[in-house]
PDB file of C-alpha atoms in Angstrom:
ATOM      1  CA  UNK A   1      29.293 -28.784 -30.213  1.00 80.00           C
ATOM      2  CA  UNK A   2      28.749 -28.280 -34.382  1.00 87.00           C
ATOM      3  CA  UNK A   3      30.528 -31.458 -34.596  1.00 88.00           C
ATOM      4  CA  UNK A   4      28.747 -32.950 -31.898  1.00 90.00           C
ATOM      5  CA  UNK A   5      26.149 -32.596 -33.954  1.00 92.00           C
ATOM      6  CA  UNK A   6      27.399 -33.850 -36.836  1.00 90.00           C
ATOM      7  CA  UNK A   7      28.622 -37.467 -35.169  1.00 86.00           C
ATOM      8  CA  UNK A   8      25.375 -38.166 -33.833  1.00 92.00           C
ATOM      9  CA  UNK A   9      22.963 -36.679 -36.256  1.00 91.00           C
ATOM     10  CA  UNK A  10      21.846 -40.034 -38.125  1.00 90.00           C
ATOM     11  CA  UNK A  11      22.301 -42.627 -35.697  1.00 92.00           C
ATOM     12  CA  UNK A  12      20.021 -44.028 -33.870  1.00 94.00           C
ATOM     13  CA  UNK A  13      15.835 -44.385 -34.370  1.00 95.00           C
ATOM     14  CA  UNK A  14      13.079 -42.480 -33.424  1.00 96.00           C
ATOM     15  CA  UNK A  15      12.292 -38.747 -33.438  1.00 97.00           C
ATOM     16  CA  UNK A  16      11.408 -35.550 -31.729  1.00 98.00           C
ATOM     17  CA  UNK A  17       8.247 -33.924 -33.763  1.00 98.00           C
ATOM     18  CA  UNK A  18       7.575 -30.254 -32.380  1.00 98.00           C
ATOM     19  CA  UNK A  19       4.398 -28.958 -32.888  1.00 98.00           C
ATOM     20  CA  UNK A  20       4.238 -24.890 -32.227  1.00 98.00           C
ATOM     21  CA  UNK A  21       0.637 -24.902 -32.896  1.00 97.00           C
ATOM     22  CA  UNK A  22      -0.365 -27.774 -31.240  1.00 98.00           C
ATOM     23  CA  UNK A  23      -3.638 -25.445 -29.634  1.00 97.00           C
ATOM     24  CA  UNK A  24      -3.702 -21.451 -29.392  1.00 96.00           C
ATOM     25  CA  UNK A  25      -0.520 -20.458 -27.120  1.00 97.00           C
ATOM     26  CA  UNK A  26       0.516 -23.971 -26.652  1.00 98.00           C
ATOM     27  CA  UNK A  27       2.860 -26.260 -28.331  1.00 98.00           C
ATOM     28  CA  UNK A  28       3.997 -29.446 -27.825  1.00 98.00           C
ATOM     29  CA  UNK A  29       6.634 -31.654 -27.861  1.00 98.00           C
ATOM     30  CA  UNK A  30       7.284 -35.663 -28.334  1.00 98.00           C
ATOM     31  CA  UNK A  31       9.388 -37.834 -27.206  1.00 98.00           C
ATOM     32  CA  UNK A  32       8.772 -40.439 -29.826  1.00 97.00           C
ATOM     33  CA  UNK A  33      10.960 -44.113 -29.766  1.00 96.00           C
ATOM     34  CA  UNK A  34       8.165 -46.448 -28.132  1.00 94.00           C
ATOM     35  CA  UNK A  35       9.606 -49.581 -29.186  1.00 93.00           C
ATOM     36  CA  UNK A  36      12.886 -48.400 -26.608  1.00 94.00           C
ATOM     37  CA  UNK A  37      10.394 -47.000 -24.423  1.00 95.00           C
ATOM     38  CA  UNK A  38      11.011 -43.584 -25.784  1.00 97.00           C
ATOM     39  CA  UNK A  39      14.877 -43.288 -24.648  1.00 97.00           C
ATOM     40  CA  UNK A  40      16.985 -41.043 -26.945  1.00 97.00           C
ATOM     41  CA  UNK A  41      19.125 -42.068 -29.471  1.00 96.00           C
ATOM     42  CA  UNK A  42      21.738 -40.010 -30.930  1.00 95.00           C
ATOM     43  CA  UNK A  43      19.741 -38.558 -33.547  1.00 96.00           C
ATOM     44  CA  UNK A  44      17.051 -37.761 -31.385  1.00 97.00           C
ATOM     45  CA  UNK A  45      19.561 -36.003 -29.223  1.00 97.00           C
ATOM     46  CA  UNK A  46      19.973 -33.506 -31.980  1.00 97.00           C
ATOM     47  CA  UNK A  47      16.899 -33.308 -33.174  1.00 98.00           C
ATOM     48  CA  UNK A  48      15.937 -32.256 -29.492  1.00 98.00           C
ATOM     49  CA  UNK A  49      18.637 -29.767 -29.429  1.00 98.00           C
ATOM     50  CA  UNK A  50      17.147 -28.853 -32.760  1.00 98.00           C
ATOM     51  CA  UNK A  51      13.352 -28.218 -31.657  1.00 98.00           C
ATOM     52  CA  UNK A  52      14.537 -25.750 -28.513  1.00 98.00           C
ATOM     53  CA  UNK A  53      16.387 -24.180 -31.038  1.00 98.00           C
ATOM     54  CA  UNK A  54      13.151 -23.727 -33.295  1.00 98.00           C
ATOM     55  CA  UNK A  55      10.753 -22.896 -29.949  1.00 97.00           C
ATOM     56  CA  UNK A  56      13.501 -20.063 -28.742  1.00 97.00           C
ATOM     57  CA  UNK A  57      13.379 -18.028 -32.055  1.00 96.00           C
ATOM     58  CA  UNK A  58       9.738 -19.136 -32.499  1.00 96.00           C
ATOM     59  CA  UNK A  59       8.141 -18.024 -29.181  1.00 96.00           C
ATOM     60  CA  UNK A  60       6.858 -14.218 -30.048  1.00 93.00           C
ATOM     61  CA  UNK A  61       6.214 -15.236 -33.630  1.00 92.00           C
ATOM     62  CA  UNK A  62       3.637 -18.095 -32.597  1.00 94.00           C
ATOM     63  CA  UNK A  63       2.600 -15.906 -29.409  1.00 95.00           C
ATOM     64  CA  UNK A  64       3.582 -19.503 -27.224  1.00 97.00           C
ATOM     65  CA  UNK A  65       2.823 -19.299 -23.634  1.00 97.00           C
ATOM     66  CA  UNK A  66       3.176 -22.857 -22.811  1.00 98.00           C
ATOM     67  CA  UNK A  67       5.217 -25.858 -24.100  1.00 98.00           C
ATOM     68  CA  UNK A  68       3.921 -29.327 -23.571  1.00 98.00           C
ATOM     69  CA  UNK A  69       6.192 -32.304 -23.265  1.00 98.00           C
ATOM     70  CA  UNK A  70       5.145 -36.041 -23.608  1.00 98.00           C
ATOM     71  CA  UNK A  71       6.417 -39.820 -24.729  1.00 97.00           C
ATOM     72  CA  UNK A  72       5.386 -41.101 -27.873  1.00 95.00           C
ATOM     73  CA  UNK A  73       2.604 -43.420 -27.539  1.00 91.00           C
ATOM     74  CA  UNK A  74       2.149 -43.055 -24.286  1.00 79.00           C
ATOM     75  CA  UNK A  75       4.278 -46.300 -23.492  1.00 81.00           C
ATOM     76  CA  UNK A  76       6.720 -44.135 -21.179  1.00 94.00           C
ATOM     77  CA  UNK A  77       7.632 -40.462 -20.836  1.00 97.00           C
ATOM     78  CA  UNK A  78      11.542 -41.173 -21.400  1.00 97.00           C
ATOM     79  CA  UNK A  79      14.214 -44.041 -20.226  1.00 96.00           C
ATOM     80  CA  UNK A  80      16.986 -41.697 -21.155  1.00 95.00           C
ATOM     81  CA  UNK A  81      19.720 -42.719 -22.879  1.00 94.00           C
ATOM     82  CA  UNK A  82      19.230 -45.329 -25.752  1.00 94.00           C
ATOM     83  CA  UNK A  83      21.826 -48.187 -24.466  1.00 91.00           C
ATOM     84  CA  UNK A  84      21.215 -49.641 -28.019  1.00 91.00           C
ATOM     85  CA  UNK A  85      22.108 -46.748 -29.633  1.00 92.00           C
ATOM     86  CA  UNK A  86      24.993 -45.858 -27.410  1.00 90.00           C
ATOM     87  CA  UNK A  87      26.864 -49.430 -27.208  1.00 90.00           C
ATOM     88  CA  UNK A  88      26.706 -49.071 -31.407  1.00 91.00           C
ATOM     89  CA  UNK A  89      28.200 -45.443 -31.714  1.00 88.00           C
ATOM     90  CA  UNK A  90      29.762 -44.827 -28.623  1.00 86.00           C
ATOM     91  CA  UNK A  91      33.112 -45.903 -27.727  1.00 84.00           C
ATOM     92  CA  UNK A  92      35.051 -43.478 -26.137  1.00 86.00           C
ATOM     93  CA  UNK A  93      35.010 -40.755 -23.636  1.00 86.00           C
ATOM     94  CA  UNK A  94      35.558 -37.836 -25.746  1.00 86.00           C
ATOM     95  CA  UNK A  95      32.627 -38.946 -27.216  1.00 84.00           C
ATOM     96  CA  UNK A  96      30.277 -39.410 -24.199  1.00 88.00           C
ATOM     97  CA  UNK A  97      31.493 -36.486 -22.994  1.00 89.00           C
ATOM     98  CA  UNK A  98      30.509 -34.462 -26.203  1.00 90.00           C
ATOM     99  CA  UNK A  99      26.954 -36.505 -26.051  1.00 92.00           C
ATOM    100  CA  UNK A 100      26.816 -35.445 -22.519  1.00 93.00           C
ATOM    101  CA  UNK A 101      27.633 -31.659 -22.997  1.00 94.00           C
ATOM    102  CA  UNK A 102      25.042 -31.198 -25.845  1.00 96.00           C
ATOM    103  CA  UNK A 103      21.970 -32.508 -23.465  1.00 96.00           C
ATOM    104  CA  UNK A 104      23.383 -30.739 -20.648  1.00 96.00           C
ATOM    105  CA  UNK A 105      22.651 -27.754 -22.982  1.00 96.00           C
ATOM    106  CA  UNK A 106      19.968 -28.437 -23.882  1.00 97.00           C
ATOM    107  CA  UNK A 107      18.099 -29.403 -21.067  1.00 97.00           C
ATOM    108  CA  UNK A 108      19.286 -25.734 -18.974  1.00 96.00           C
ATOM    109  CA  UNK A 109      17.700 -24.667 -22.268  1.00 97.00           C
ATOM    110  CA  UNK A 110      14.510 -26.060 -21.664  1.00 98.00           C
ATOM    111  CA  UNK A 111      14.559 -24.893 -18.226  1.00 97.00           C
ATOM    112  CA  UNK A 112      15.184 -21.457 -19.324  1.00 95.00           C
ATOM    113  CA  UNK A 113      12.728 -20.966 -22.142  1.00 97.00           C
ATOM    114  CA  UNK A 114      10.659 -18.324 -20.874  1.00 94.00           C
ATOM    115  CA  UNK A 115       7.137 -19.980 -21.520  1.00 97.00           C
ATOM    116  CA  UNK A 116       5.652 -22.043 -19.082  1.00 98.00           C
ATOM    117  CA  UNK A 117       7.031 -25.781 -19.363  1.00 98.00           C
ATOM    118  CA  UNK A 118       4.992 -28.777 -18.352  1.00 98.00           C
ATOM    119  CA  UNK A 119       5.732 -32.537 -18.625  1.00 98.00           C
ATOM    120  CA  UNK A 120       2.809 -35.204 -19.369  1.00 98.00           C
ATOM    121  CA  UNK A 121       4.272 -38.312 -17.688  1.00 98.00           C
ATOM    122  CA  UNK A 122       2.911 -41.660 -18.384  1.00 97.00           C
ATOM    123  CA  UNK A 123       5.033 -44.837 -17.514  1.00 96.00           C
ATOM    124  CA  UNK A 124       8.327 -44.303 -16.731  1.00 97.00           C
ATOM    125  CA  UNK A 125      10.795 -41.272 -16.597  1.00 98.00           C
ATOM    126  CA  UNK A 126      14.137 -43.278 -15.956  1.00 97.00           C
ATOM    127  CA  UNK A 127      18.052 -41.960 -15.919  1.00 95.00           C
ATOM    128  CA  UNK A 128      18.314 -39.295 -18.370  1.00 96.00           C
ATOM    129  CA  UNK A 129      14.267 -38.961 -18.853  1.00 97.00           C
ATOM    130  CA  UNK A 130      14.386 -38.410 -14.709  1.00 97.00           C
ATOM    131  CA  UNK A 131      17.115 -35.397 -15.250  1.00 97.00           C
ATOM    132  CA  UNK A 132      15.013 -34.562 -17.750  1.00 98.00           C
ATOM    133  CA  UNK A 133      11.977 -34.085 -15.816  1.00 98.00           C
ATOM    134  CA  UNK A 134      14.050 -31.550 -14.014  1.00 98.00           C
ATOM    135  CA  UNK A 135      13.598 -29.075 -16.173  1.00 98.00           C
ATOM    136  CA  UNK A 136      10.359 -28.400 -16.474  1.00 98.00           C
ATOM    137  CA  UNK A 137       8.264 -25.960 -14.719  1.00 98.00           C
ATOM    138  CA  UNK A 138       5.410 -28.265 -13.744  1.00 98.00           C
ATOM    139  CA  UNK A 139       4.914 -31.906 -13.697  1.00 98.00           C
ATOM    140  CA  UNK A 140       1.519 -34.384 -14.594  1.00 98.00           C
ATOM    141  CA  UNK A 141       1.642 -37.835 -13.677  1.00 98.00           C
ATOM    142  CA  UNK A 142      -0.540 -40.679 -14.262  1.00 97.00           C
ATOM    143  CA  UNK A 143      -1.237 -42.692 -11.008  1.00 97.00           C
ATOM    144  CA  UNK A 144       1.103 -45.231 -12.572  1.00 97.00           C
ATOM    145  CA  UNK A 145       3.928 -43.241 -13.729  1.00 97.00           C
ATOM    146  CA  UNK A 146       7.155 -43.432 -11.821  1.00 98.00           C
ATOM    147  CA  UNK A 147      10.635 -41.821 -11.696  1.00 98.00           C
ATOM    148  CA  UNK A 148      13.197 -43.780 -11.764  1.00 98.00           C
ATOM    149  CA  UNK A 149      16.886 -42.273 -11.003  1.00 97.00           C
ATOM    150  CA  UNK A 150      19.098 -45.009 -12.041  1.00 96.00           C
ATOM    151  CA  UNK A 151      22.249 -43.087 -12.609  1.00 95.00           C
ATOM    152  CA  UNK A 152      23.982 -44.299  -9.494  1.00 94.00           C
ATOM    153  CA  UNK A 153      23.221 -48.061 -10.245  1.00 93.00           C
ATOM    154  CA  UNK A 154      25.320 -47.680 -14.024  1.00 89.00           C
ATOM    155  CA  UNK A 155      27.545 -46.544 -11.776  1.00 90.00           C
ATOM    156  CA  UNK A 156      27.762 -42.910 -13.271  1.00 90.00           C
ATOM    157  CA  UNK A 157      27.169 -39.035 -11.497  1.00 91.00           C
ATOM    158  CA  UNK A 158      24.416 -37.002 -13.215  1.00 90.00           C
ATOM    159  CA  UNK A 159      25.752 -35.909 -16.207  1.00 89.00           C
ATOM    160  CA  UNK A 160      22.513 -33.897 -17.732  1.00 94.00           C
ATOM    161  CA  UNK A 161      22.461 -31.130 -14.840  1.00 94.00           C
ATOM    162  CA  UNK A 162      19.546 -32.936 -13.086  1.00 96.00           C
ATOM    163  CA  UNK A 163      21.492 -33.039 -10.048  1.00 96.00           C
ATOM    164  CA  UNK A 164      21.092 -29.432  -9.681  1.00 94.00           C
ATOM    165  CA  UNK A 165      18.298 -28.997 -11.191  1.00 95.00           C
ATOM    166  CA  UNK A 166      16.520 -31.267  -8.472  1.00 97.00           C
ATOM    167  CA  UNK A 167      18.030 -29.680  -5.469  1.00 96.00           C
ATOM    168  CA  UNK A 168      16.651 -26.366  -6.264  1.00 94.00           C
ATOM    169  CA  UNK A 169      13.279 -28.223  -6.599  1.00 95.00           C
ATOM    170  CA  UNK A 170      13.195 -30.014  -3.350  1.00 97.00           C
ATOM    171  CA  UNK A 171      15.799 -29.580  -1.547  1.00 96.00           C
ATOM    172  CA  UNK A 172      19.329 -30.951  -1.005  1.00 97.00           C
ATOM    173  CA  UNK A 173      19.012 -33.754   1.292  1.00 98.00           C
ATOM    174  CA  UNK A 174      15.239 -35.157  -0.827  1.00 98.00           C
ATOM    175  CA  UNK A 175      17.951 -34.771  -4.238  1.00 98.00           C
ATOM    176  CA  UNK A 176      20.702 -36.793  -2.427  1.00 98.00           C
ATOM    177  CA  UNK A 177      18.567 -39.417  -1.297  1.00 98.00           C
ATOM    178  CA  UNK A 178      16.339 -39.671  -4.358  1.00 98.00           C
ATOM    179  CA  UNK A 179      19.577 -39.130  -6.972  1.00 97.00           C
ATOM    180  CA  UNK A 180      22.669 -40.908  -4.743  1.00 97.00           C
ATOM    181  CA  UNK A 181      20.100 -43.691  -3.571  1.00 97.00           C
ATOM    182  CA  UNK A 182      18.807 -44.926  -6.693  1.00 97.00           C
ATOM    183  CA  UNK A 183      14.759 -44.531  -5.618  1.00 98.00           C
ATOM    184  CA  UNK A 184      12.207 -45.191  -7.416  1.00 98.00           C
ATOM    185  CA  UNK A 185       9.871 -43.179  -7.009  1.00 98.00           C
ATOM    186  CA  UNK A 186       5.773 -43.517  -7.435  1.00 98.00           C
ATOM    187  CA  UNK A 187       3.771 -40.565  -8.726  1.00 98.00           C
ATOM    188  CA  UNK A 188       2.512 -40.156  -4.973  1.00 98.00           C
ATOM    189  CA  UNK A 189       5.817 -40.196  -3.906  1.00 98.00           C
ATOM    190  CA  UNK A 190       6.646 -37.305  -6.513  1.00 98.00           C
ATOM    191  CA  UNK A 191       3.847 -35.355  -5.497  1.00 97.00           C
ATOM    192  CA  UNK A 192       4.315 -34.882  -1.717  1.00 97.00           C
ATOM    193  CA  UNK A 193       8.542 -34.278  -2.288  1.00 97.00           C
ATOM    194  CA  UNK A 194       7.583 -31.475  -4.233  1.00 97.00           C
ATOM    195  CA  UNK A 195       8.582 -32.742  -7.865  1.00 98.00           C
ATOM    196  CA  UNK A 196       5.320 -33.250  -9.484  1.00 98.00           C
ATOM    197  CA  UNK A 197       2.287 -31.367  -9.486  1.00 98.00           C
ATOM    198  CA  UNK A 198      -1.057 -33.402 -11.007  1.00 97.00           C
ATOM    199  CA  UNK A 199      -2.116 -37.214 -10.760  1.00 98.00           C
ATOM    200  CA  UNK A 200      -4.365 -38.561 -12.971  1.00 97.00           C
ATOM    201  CA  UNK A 201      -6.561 -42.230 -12.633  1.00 95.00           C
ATOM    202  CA  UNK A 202      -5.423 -43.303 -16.076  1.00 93.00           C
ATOM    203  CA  UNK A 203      -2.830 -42.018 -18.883  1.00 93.00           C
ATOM    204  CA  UNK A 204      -5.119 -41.176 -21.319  1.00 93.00           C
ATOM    205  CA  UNK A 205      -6.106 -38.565 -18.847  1.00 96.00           C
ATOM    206  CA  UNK A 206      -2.706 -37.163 -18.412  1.00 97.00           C
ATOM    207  CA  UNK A 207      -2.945 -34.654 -21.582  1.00 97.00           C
ATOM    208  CA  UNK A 208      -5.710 -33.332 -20.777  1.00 97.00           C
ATOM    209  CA  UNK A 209      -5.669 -32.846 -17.196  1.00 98.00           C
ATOM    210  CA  UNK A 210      -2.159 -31.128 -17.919  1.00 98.00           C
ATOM    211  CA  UNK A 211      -3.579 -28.766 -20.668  1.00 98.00           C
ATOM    212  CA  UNK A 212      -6.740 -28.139 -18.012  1.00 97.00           C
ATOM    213  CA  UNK A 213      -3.946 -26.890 -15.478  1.00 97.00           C
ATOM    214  CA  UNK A 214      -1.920 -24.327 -17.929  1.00 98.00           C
ATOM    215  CA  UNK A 215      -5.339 -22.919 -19.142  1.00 96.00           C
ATOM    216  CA  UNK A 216      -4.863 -20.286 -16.093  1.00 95.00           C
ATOM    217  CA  UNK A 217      -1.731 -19.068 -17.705  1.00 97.00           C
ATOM    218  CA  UNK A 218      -3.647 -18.420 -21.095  1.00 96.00           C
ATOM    219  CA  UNK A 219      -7.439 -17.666 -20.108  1.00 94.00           C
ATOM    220  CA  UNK A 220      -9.365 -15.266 -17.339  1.00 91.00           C
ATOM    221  CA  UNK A 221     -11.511 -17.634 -15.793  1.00 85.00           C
ATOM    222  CA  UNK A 222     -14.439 -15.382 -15.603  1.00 83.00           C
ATOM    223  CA  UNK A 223     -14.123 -13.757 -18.745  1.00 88.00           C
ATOM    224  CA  UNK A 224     -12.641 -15.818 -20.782  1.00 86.00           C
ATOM    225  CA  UNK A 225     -10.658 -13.325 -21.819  1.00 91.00           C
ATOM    226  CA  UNK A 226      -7.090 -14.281 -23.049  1.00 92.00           C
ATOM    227  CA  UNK A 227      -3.996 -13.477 -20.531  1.00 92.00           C
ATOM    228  CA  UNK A 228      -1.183 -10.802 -22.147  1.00 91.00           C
ATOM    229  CA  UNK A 229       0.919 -13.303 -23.133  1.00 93.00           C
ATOM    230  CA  UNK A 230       3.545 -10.714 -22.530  1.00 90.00           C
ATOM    231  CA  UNK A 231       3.035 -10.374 -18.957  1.00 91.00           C
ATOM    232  CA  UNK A 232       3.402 -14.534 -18.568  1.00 94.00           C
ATOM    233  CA  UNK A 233       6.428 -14.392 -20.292  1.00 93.00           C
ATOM    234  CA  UNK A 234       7.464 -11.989 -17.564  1.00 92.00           C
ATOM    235  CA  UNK A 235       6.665 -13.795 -14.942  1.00 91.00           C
ATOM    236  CA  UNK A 236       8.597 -17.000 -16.008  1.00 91.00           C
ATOM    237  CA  UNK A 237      12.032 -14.788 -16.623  1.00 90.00           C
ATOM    238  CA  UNK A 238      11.658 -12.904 -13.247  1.00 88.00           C
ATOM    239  CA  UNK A 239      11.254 -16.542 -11.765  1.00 89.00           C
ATOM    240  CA  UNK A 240      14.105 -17.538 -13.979  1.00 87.00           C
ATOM    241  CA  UNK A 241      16.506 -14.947 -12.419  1.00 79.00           C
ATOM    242  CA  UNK A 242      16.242 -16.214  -8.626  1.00 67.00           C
ATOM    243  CA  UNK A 243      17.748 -19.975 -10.299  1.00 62.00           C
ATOM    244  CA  UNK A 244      21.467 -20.430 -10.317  1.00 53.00           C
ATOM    245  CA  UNK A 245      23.395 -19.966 -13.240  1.00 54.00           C
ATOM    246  CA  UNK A 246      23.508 -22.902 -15.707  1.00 54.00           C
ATOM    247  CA  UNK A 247      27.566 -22.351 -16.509  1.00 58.00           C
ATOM    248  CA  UNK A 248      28.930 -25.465 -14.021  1.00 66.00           C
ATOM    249  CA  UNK A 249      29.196 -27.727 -17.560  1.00 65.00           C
ATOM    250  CA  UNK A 250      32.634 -27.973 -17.088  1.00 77.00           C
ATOM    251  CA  UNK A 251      32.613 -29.117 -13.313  1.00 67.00           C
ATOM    252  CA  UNK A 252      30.008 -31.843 -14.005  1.00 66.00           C
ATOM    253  CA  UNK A 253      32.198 -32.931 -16.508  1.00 72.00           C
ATOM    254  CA  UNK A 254      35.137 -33.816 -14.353  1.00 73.00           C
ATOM    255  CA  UNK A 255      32.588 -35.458 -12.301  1.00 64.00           C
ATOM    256  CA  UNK A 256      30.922 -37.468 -14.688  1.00 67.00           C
ATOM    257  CA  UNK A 257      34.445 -38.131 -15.913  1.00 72.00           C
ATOM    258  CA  UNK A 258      35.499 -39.440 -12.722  1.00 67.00           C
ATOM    259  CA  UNK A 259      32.923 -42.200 -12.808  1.00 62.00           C
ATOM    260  CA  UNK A 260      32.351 -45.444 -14.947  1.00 48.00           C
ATOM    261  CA  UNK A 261      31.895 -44.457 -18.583  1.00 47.00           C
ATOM    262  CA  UNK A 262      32.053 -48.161 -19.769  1.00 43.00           C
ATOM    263  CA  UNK A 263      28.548 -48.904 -18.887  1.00 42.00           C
ATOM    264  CA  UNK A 264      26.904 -46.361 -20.503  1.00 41.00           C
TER     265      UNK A 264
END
């Protein structure tokens, strides 16, 4: 994975900026590349892998309890991968597959921090933004968001562990549909199959409605006393233990293998 890293580390624009005290127990995380509707390029791939990195050894030290997750700008949450960046830099399956492997890591790693996660979704979440959405604890959605699982229609599997992810969310059938059938999916839609969690009227409402909604996790309502951040913590790794194991890499592999690379 090291050199992984090192192929992809300066190609591509945009960034990932990681804030770890973006308000008292919170930080937050962005997704920043509007001009490609905030879809990752290589080097944001590794800065990404980067920031977990940075939140895993930082969580005790900054006393985090919740990690916020949003698009630059607001022009989109995430279209996934960068086809810009990848029809530049990658040319081969070995590489793909390395690509691949690196945000399949890093996403279970999201999904396993033990803070509670929560994405802020404005405009789309498309392909590898919609596996991406998978791994957060709790979804917001503006009332014109939309999830968009396109992975089927480049004519690739899921190659990010979204697949997974998704059924444990809502169910096996809801995943095949949704993932195998290509949907589209409104933030209403999300809402009643189980996969988001808040809509908002308007996006620049999506923030705060979203950092309204983990305030229960850090704040006693009556007294407005904090929560033992200790005791949240707690909660999210008990809830972390009933999830499968994240070690099926290697299987979605040869899947994603099996499928059209080319278009990527």
């Amino acid at each position: 994975m090291n050199r992984t890293i090192e192929l992809l580390a300066n190609k591509g624009q945009g960034k990932i900026k990681l804030d770890l005290k973006y308000q008292p127990g919170i930080a937050a995380l962005t997704i920043h590349n509007p001009k490609r509707h905030n879809a990752l390029s290589g080097k944001m791939m590794v800065e990404l892998h980067h920031a977990v990195s940075e939140l895993e050894h930082s969580i005790i030290a900054n006393n985090l309890v919740a990690l916020v997750v949003m698009g630059g700008e607001q022009s989109s949450f995430c279209a996934g991968l960068d086809l810009g960046f990848a029809r530049e830099h990658v040319h081969s399956e070995d590489m793909s597959l390395a690509m691949n492997e690196l945000m399949h890591n890093t996403l279970e790693r999201i999904s396993r921090l033990p803070v509670i996660t929560m994405a802020v979704v404005t405009g789309g979440a498309i392909g590898g933004g919609s596996e991406l959405i998978t791994a957060f604890d709790f979804v917001c959605m503006s009332k014109t968001a939309f999830i968009h699982f396109v992975q089927t229609r480049m004519g690739v599997s899921s190659p990010w562990g979204g697949m997974r992810r998704l059924v444990n969310l809502v169910g096996r059938k809801k995943a095949l549909l949704w993932m195998a059938g290509g949907c589209r999916l409104t933030a209403q839609e999300c809402i009643e199959g189980g996969l988001a969690d808040l809509i908002v009227g308007k996006d620049g409402e999506c923030l705060n409605a979203s950092l309204l909604f983990l305030k229960r996790f850090l704040m006693v309502e009556k007294t407005n006393q904090r929560v033992s951040s200790n005791a949240v913590r707690g909660m999210k790794k008990l809830a972390l233990r009933q999830m499968k194991d994240g070690d099926d890499w290697e299987y979605e592999k040869k899947i994603f293998a099996s499928t059209s690379l080319s278009k990527l």
